[in-house]
Coordinates of C-alpha atoms in Angstrom, one line a residue:
M1 CA 0.0 0.0 0.0
V2 CA 1.3 3.4 -0.9
E3 CA 1.9 5.9 2.0
L4 CA -1.5 7.3 3.1
K5 CA -1.7 10.8 4.4
V6 CA -3.9 12.4 7.1
G7 CA -6.6 14.5 5.4
E8 CA -6.9 12.4 2.2
S9 CA -10.4 11.1 1.4
L10 CA -11.4 7.7 0.0
A11 CA -12.5 7.5 -3.6
Q12 CA -14.1 4.0 -3.1
D13 CA -15.5 1.9 -0.2
I14 CA -13.0 -0.4 1.5
Y15 CA -14.0 -4.0 2.4
D16 CA -12.1 -6.6 4.4
E17 CA -11.4 -10.2 3.2
Q18 CA -14.9 -11.3 4.3
G19 CA -16.6 -8.6 2.2
R20 CA -17.5 -6.5 5.3
L21 CA -17.6 -2.7 4.8
L22 CA -14.8 -1.1 6.7
L23 CA -14.8 2.5 5.5
K24 CA -17.2 4.3 3.1
E25 CA -16.3 6.3 0.1
G26 CA -15.6 10.0 1.0
T27 CA -14.2 9.1 4.5
V28 CA -11.5 11.6 5.5
L29 CA -8.5 9.7 6.8
I30 CA -7.1 10.4 10.3
Q31 CA -4.1 8.7 11.8
E32 CA -6.1 6.1 13.7
L33 CA -7.8 4.9 10.5
I34 CA -4.5 4.7 8.6
D35 CA -3.0 2.6 11.4
S36 CA -6.1 0.3 11.4
L37 CA -5.9 -0.2 7.7
Q38 CA -2.2 -1.1 7.9
K39 CA -2.9 -3.6 10.8
K40 CA -5.6 -5.3 8.7
D41 CA -3.1 -5.6 5.7
I42 CA -5.4 -3.7 3.4
D43 CA -3.1 -3.3 0.3
T44 CA -5.4 -1.4 -2.1
V45 CA -6.8 2.0 -1.3
Y46 CA -8.2 4.5 -3.8
I47 CA -7.7 8.1 -2.8
D48 CA -9.5 11.2 -4.2
V49 CA -7.0 13.3 -6.1
E50 CA -7.8 16.9 -6.8
E51 CA -7.6 18.1 -10.4
K52 CA -4.9 20.5 -9.4
Q53 CA -2.7 17.6 -8.1
V54 CA -3.4 15.7 -11.3
A55 CA -2.4 18.7 -13.4
E56 CA 0.8 19.2 -11.3
A57 CA 1.7 15.5 -11.7
E58 CA 1.1 15.6 -15.5
Q59 CA 3.1 18.8 -15.8
E60 CA 6.0 17.3 -13.8
E61 CA 5.9 14.2 -16.0
A62 CA 5.8 16.3 -19.2
L63 CA 8.8 18.3 -18.0
S64 CA 10.7 15.1 -17.2
L65 CA 10.0 13.7 -20.6
E66 CA 11.1 17.0 -22.2
A67 CA 14.3 16.9 -20.2
M68 CA 14.9 13.3 -21.3
E69 CA 14.3 14.2 -24.9
Q70 CA 16.6 17.2 -24.6
N71 CA 19.3 14.9 -23.1
D72 CA 18.9 12.6 -26.1
L73 CA 19.3 15.5 -28.5
D74 CA 22.3 16.7 -26.6
L75 CA 23.9 13.2 -26.8
Q76 CA 23.1 12.9 -30.5
A77 CA 24.9 16.2 -31.1
L78 CA 27.8 15.2 -29.0
I79 CA 28.1 11.9 -30.8
K80 CA 28.2 13.7 -34.2
A81 CA 30.9 16.2 -32.9
H82 CA 32.9 13.2 -31.5
E83 CA 32.7 11.4 -34.9
K84 CA 33.8 14.5 -36.8
L85 CA 36.8 15.0 -34.5
S86 CA 37.6 11.3 -34.6
F87 CA 37.7 11.4 -38.4
E88 CA 40.1 14.3 -38.4
M89 CA 42.4 12.5 -35.9
K90 CA 42.4 9.5 -38.1
R91 CA 43.6 11.7 -40.9
V92 CA 46.5 12.9 -38.7
A93 CA 47.3 9.3 -37.9
L94 CA 47.3 8.1 -41.5
R95 CA 49.2 11.1 -42.9
G96 CA 51.7 11.4 -40.1
T97 CA 51.7 15.1 -40.7
Y98 CA 50.1 18.1 -39.0
N99 CA 49.5 21.2 -41.2
K100 CA 47.6 24.5 -40.7
S101 CA 44.5 23.3 -42.5
I102 CA 44.2 20.2 -40.3
Q103 CA 44.9 22.3 -37.2
D104 CA 42.1 24.8 -38.0
T105 CA 39.6 22.0 -38.6
I106 CA 40.6 20.1 -35.5
Q107 CA 40.5 23.2 -33.2
R108 CA 37.0 24.1 -34.5
D109 CA 35.7 20.5 -34.0
L110 CA 37.4 20.3 -30.6
E111 CA 35.7 23.5 -29.4
Q112 CA 32.4 22.3 -30.7
L113 CA 32.9 19.0 -28.9
I114 CA 33.8 20.3 -25.5
Q115 CA 31.2 23.1 -25.3
P116 CA 28.5 20.7 -23.8
Y117 CA 31.0 19.6 -21.2
L118 CA 31.7 23.1 -20.2
L119 CA 28.1 24.4 -20.2
S120 CA 26.3 21.4 -18.6
D121 CA 26.1 20.8 -14.9
Q122 CA 28.8 18.7 -13.5
H123 CA 26.8 15.4 -13.2
R124 CA 25.6 15.6 -16.8
A125 CA 29.1 16.5 -18.1
I126 CA 30.5 13.4 -16.5
R127 CA 27.6 11.3 -17.7
Y128 CA 28.3 12.5 -21.3
F129 CA 31.9 11.4 -20.9
M130 CA 31.0 8.0 -19.5
H131 CA 28.5 7.5 -22.3
M132 CA 31.1 8.3 -24.9
K133 CA 33.6 5.9 -23.3
E134 CA 31.0 3.1 -23.1
S135 CA 30.2 3.5 -26.8
Q136 CA 33.9 3.0 -27.8
K137 CA 34.3 -0.7 -28.6
E138 CA 38.1 -0.7 -28.5
Y139 CA 41.1 1.5 -27.7
S140 CA 42.5 3.6 -30.5
Y141 CA 44.8 6.6 -31.0
E142 CA 41.9 8.9 -31.8
S143 CA 39.5 7.7 -29.0
H144 CA 42.3 8.0 -26.4
S145 CA 43.3 11.5 -27.7
I146 CA 39.7 12.7 -27.6
N147 CA 38.9 11.3 -24.2
T148 CA 42.1 12.8 -22.8
A149 CA 41.2 16.2 -24.3
V150 CA 37.7 16.1 -22.8
L151 CA 39.0 15.2 -19.3
C152 CA 41.6 18.0 -19.6
A153 CA 38.8 20.4 -20.5
L154 CA 36.8 19.3 -17.5
L155 CA 39.8 19.6 -15.2
G156 CA 40.4 23.1 -16.6
R157 CA 36.8 24.0 -15.7
W158 CA 37.1 22.5 -12.2
L159 CA 40.4 24.4 -11.8
S160 CA 38.6 27.6 -12.8
L161 CA 41.0 28.3 -15.7
D162 CA 40.1 31.0 -18.2
P163 CA 38.2 29.7 -21.2
H164 CA 41.2 30.4 -23.5
F165 CA 43.4 28.2 -21.3
I166 CA 40.8 25.5 -21.1
I167 CA 40.8 25.2 -24.9
E168 CA 44.6 25.2 -24.8
A169 CA 44.7 22.4 -22.2
A170 CA 42.1 20.4 -24.2
L171 CA 44.2 20.8 -27.4
A172 CA 47.3 19.7 -25.6
G173 CA 45.4 16.6 -24.5
L174 CA 44.2 16.0 -28.0
L175 CA 47.7 16.2 -29.5
H176 CA 49.7 14.6 -26.6
D177 CA 50.3 11.3 -28.5
V178 CA 50.7 12.7 -32.0
G179 CA 54.3 11.4 -31.9
E180 CA 53.0 7.9 -31.8
N181 CA 52.2 8.2 -35.5
R182 CA 56.0 8.2 -36.2
I183 CA 56.4 4.8 -34.5
P184 CA 55.5 1.4 -36.2
Q185 CA 51.8 0.8 -35.2
N186 CA 52.3 -3.0 -34.7
I187 CA 54.1 -2.1 -31.4
F188 CA 50.9 -0.6 -30.0
K189 CA 48.8 -3.5 -31.1
K190 CA 51.1 -6.2 -29.7
R191 CA 49.4 -8.5 -27.2
G192 CA 52.5 -9.7 -25.4
S193 CA 55.1 -7.8 -23.5
L194 CA 57.3 -5.3 -25.4
T195 CA 61.0 -6.0 -25.9
S196 CA 63.4 -3.5 -24.4
E197 CA 64.0 -2.2 -27.9
E198 CA 60.3 -1.7 -28.5
W199 CA 59.8 0.0 -25.2
N200 CA 62.7 2.4 -25.8
L201 CA 61.1 3.2 -29.1
V202 CA 57.7 3.9 -27.5
K203 CA 59.4 6.2 -25.0
T204 CA 60.5 8.5 -27.9
H205 CA 56.9 9.5 -28.8
P206 CA 56.8 12.6 -26.6
E207 CA 59.9 14.0 -28.3
K208 CA 58.7 13.1 -31.7
G209 CA 55.4 14.8 -31.0
A210 CA 57.1 17.9 -29.7
V211 CA 59.2 18.1 -32.9
I212 CA 56.1 17.8 -35.1
L213 CA 54.4 20.7 -33.2
A214 CA 57.6 22.8 -32.9
R215 CA 57.9 22.9 -36.7
T216 CA 54.6 24.8 -36.9
N217 CA 54.2 28.5 -36.2
W218 CA 50.6 28.3 -35.0
I219 CA 50.9 25.9 -32.0
H220 CA 51.6 27.7 -28.7
P221 CA 54.9 26.7 -27.0
R222 CA 52.8 25.8 -23.9
I223 CA 51.1 23.0 -25.9
T224 CA 54.4 21.8 -27.3
L225 CA 56.0 21.6 -23.9
A226 CA 53.0 19.8 -22.5
V227 CA 53.3 17.2 -25.3
L228 CA 57.0 16.8 -24.5
R229 CA 56.5 16.4 -20.7
H230 CA 53.2 14.5 -20.4
H231 CA 55.0 11.2 -19.4
E232 CA 57.4 13.0 -16.9
R233 CA 56.6 12.3 -13.3
L234 CA 57.0 14.6 -10.2
D235 CA 59.6 12.2 -8.6
G236 CA 61.8 12.1 -11.7
T237 CA 60.9 8.6 -12.7
G238 CA 59.2 9.5 -16.0
Y239 CA 60.4 9.8 -19.6
P240 CA 61.9 10.9 -21.9
T241 CA 64.3 12.9 -19.7
G242 CA 63.3 12.1 -16.1
C243 CA 63.1 15.8 -15.3
P244 CA 62.0 16.9 -11.8
G245 CA 58.4 18.0 -11.0
S246 CA 59.4 21.7 -11.0
E247 CA 59.9 21.4 -14.8
I248 CA 56.5 19.8 -15.5
P249 CA 54.0 22.4 -16.6
L250 CA 50.3 22.4 -15.6
Y251 CA 49.0 21.1 -19.0
A252 CA 51.4 18.2 -18.8
R253 CA 50.2 17.4 -15.3
M254 CA 46.6 17.5 -16.4
I255 CA 47.4 15.1 -19.4
A256 CA 49.3 12.8 -17.1
V257 CA 46.2 12.3 -14.9
S258 CA 43.6 12.4 -17.7
G259 CA 45.5 10.1 -20.0
S260 CA 46.3 7.6 -17.2
F261 CA 42.6 7.4 -16.2
D262 CA 41.4 6.8 -19.8
A263 CA 44.1 4.3 -20.6
L264 CA 43.4 2.3 -17.4
T265 CA 39.6 2.2 -18.1
S266 CA 40.0 1.2 -21.8
N267 CA 40.4 -2.2 -23.3
R268 CA 44.0 -2.7 -24.7
P269 CA 45.4 -5.5 -26.9
Y270 CA 47.3 -6.9 -23.9
R271 CA 44.7 -6.5 -21.1
E272 CA 41.0 -5.8 -20.4
A273 CA 39.8 -2.4 -19.1
S274 CA 40.1 -1.8 -15.4
S275 CA 37.1 -0.9 -13.4
I276 CA 36.5 2.7 -12.6
F277 CA 37.2 2.0 -8.9
Y278 CA 40.5 0.2 -9.6
A279 CA 41.6 3.1 -11.8
I280 CA 40.8 5.6 -9.1
A281 CA 42.7 3.6 -6.6
D282 CA 45.7 3.5 -8.9
L283 CA 45.6 7.2 -9.5
R284 CA 45.3 7.9 -5.8
D285 CA 48.4 5.7 -5.1
R286 CA 50.4 7.4 -7.8
S287 CA 49.4 10.9 -6.5
F288 CA 51.9 10.3 -3.7
G289 CA 55.0 11.2 -5.6
Q290 CA 54.3 10.8 -9.3
L291 CA 51.1 12.6 -10.3
D292 CA 49.9 16.0 -9.2
A293 CA 48.0 15.4 -6.0
R294 CA 45.5 18.3 -6.4
I295 CA 44.6 17.4 -10.0
T296 CA 44.3 13.7 -9.2
R297 CA 42.1 14.3 -6.2
L298 CA 39.9 16.7 -8.2
L299 CA 39.3 14.1 -10.9
Y300 CA 38.5 11.2 -8.7
D301 CA 36.4 13.3 -6.3
K302 CA 34.2 14.4 -9.2
I303 CA 33.9 11.0 -10.7
L304 CA 33.0 9.4 -7.3
E305 CA 30.3 12.0 -6.8
Y306 CA 28.8 11.0 -10.1
Y307 CA 28.6 7.3 -9.0
I308 CA 26.6 8.1 -5.8
E309 CA 23.1 6.5 -6.2
Q310 CA 24.2 4.4 -9.1
E311 CA 23.6 0.6 -9.3
V312 CA 26.5 -1.8 -9.0
Q313 CA 27.0 -5.6 -9.3
L314 CA 28.7 -7.0 -6.2
S315 CA 31.0 -10.0 -6.0
N316 CA 28.5 -11.9 -3.7
G317 CA 25.9 -11.9 -6.5
N318 CA 23.8 -9.0 -5.1
R319 CA 23.0 -5.8 -6.9
G320 CA 23.2 -2.6 -4.9
V321 CA 23.3 1.2 -4.9
I322 CA 26.2 3.3 -3.9
V323 CA 25.1 5.5 -1.1
K324 CA 28.4 7.1 0.1
A325 CA 32.1 7.2 -0.7
K326 CA 34.2 7.0 2.4
K327 CA 37.1 9.3 2.9
N328 CA 39.2 6.4 4.4
G329 CA 38.3 4.0 1.6
I330 CA 37.3 6.0 -1.5
V331 CA 37.2 3.0 -3.8
R332 CA 35.3 0.9 -1.3
P333 CA 32.1 2.9 -0.7
L334 CA 29.0 2.1 1.3
V335 CA 26.5 0.1 -0.8
K336 CA 22.9 -0.6 0.0
S337 CA 21.4 -3.9 -1.3
G338 CA 17.8 -4.4 -0.3
Q339 CA 17.7 -3.8 3.4
Q340 CA 21.4 -4.5 3.9
L341 CA 24.1 -1.9 4.0
F342 CA 27.6 -3.1 3.0
D343 CA 30.7 -1.2 4.1
L344 CA 33.1 -2.4 1.5
T345 CA 36.1 -1.3 3.5
E346 CA 35.4 -4.2 5.9
K347 CA 37.6 -7.3 5.5
E348 CA 34.8 -9.8 4.7
A349 CA 32.7 -7.4 2.6
P350 CA 32.1 -8.0 -1.1
S351 CA 33.7 -5.9 -3.8
I352 CA 32.2 -4.1 -6.8
L353 CA 32.5 -6.1 -10.0
H354 CA 31.1 -3.4 -12.2
V355 CA 28.8 -0.4 -12.4
E356 CA 25.6 -0.9 -14.3
K357 CA 25.4 1.1 -17.6
Q358 CA 23.2 4.2 -17.3
Q359 CA 20.4 4.7 -19.8

């Protein structure tokens, strides 16, 4: 039985299981009557609803449908913008060159793509990103470049950067792996471990990318430097030069976090995609020395906020809903399954297998 309220009136007579009249149509409910109905397990009650309430409910439903339709339209526009930019990035990969004509087209398409992420509320922006990731069947140069660009734009927004610098950061994210196009592609598609020779070749892609961009006179040096340094780490363990954190600029730090998150959560030839929560745990661990702690925390805090109230599949076979992310166990939140509340930080607690796809 739905929750009855004091003051509501009955739209029909109520009878018990023996057919005896309990309450007549038009009776105004008081708390004692509501308690009595509940004790008698009366599960069907018809309540008079005023025309105003009906109109309000219909209006609310219409607005909800309108919002859903608008969301669908926004997603369709986003998918088209993504496809356009993906096509241009494939051209870059196939040609191995980067000229002014391609740059103008790419920058225009990039700005068109990231606008919905910058103008939407935070929850919807992350939903857009997750939707685009879920629609990507496999990892590719262009999908990774675009995903990194979008995350850089979102980080720029959350860092309160000026719009011009948000675009620059996104463009740096888009072009960060352009040097990979100067390396034999079979290396990136290899299923087994790379040889030391192959790995040393892979580690040259930041320099190769910086050389490509430095030869132009329309790419800002900030972007070129970010491409060169995006695999450097704060503790000096990165490549190609192992420079200290003081020499790693903001855009490169943003790419390091964004690119790592996207790579971890994407299927690769040599491994399956990691779960969102595993990726967050990995980023958190690397923020103690390698990745910029503020940027890393910003990204995983926003993503965790998005997953509150979302449905998950647990390792014990249950489905549940995330109700809270714990500060001392950010990747092991509180999950409600039926009437049970699981604290996933506890030793015997189940773990999250995966998050259910959102419609």
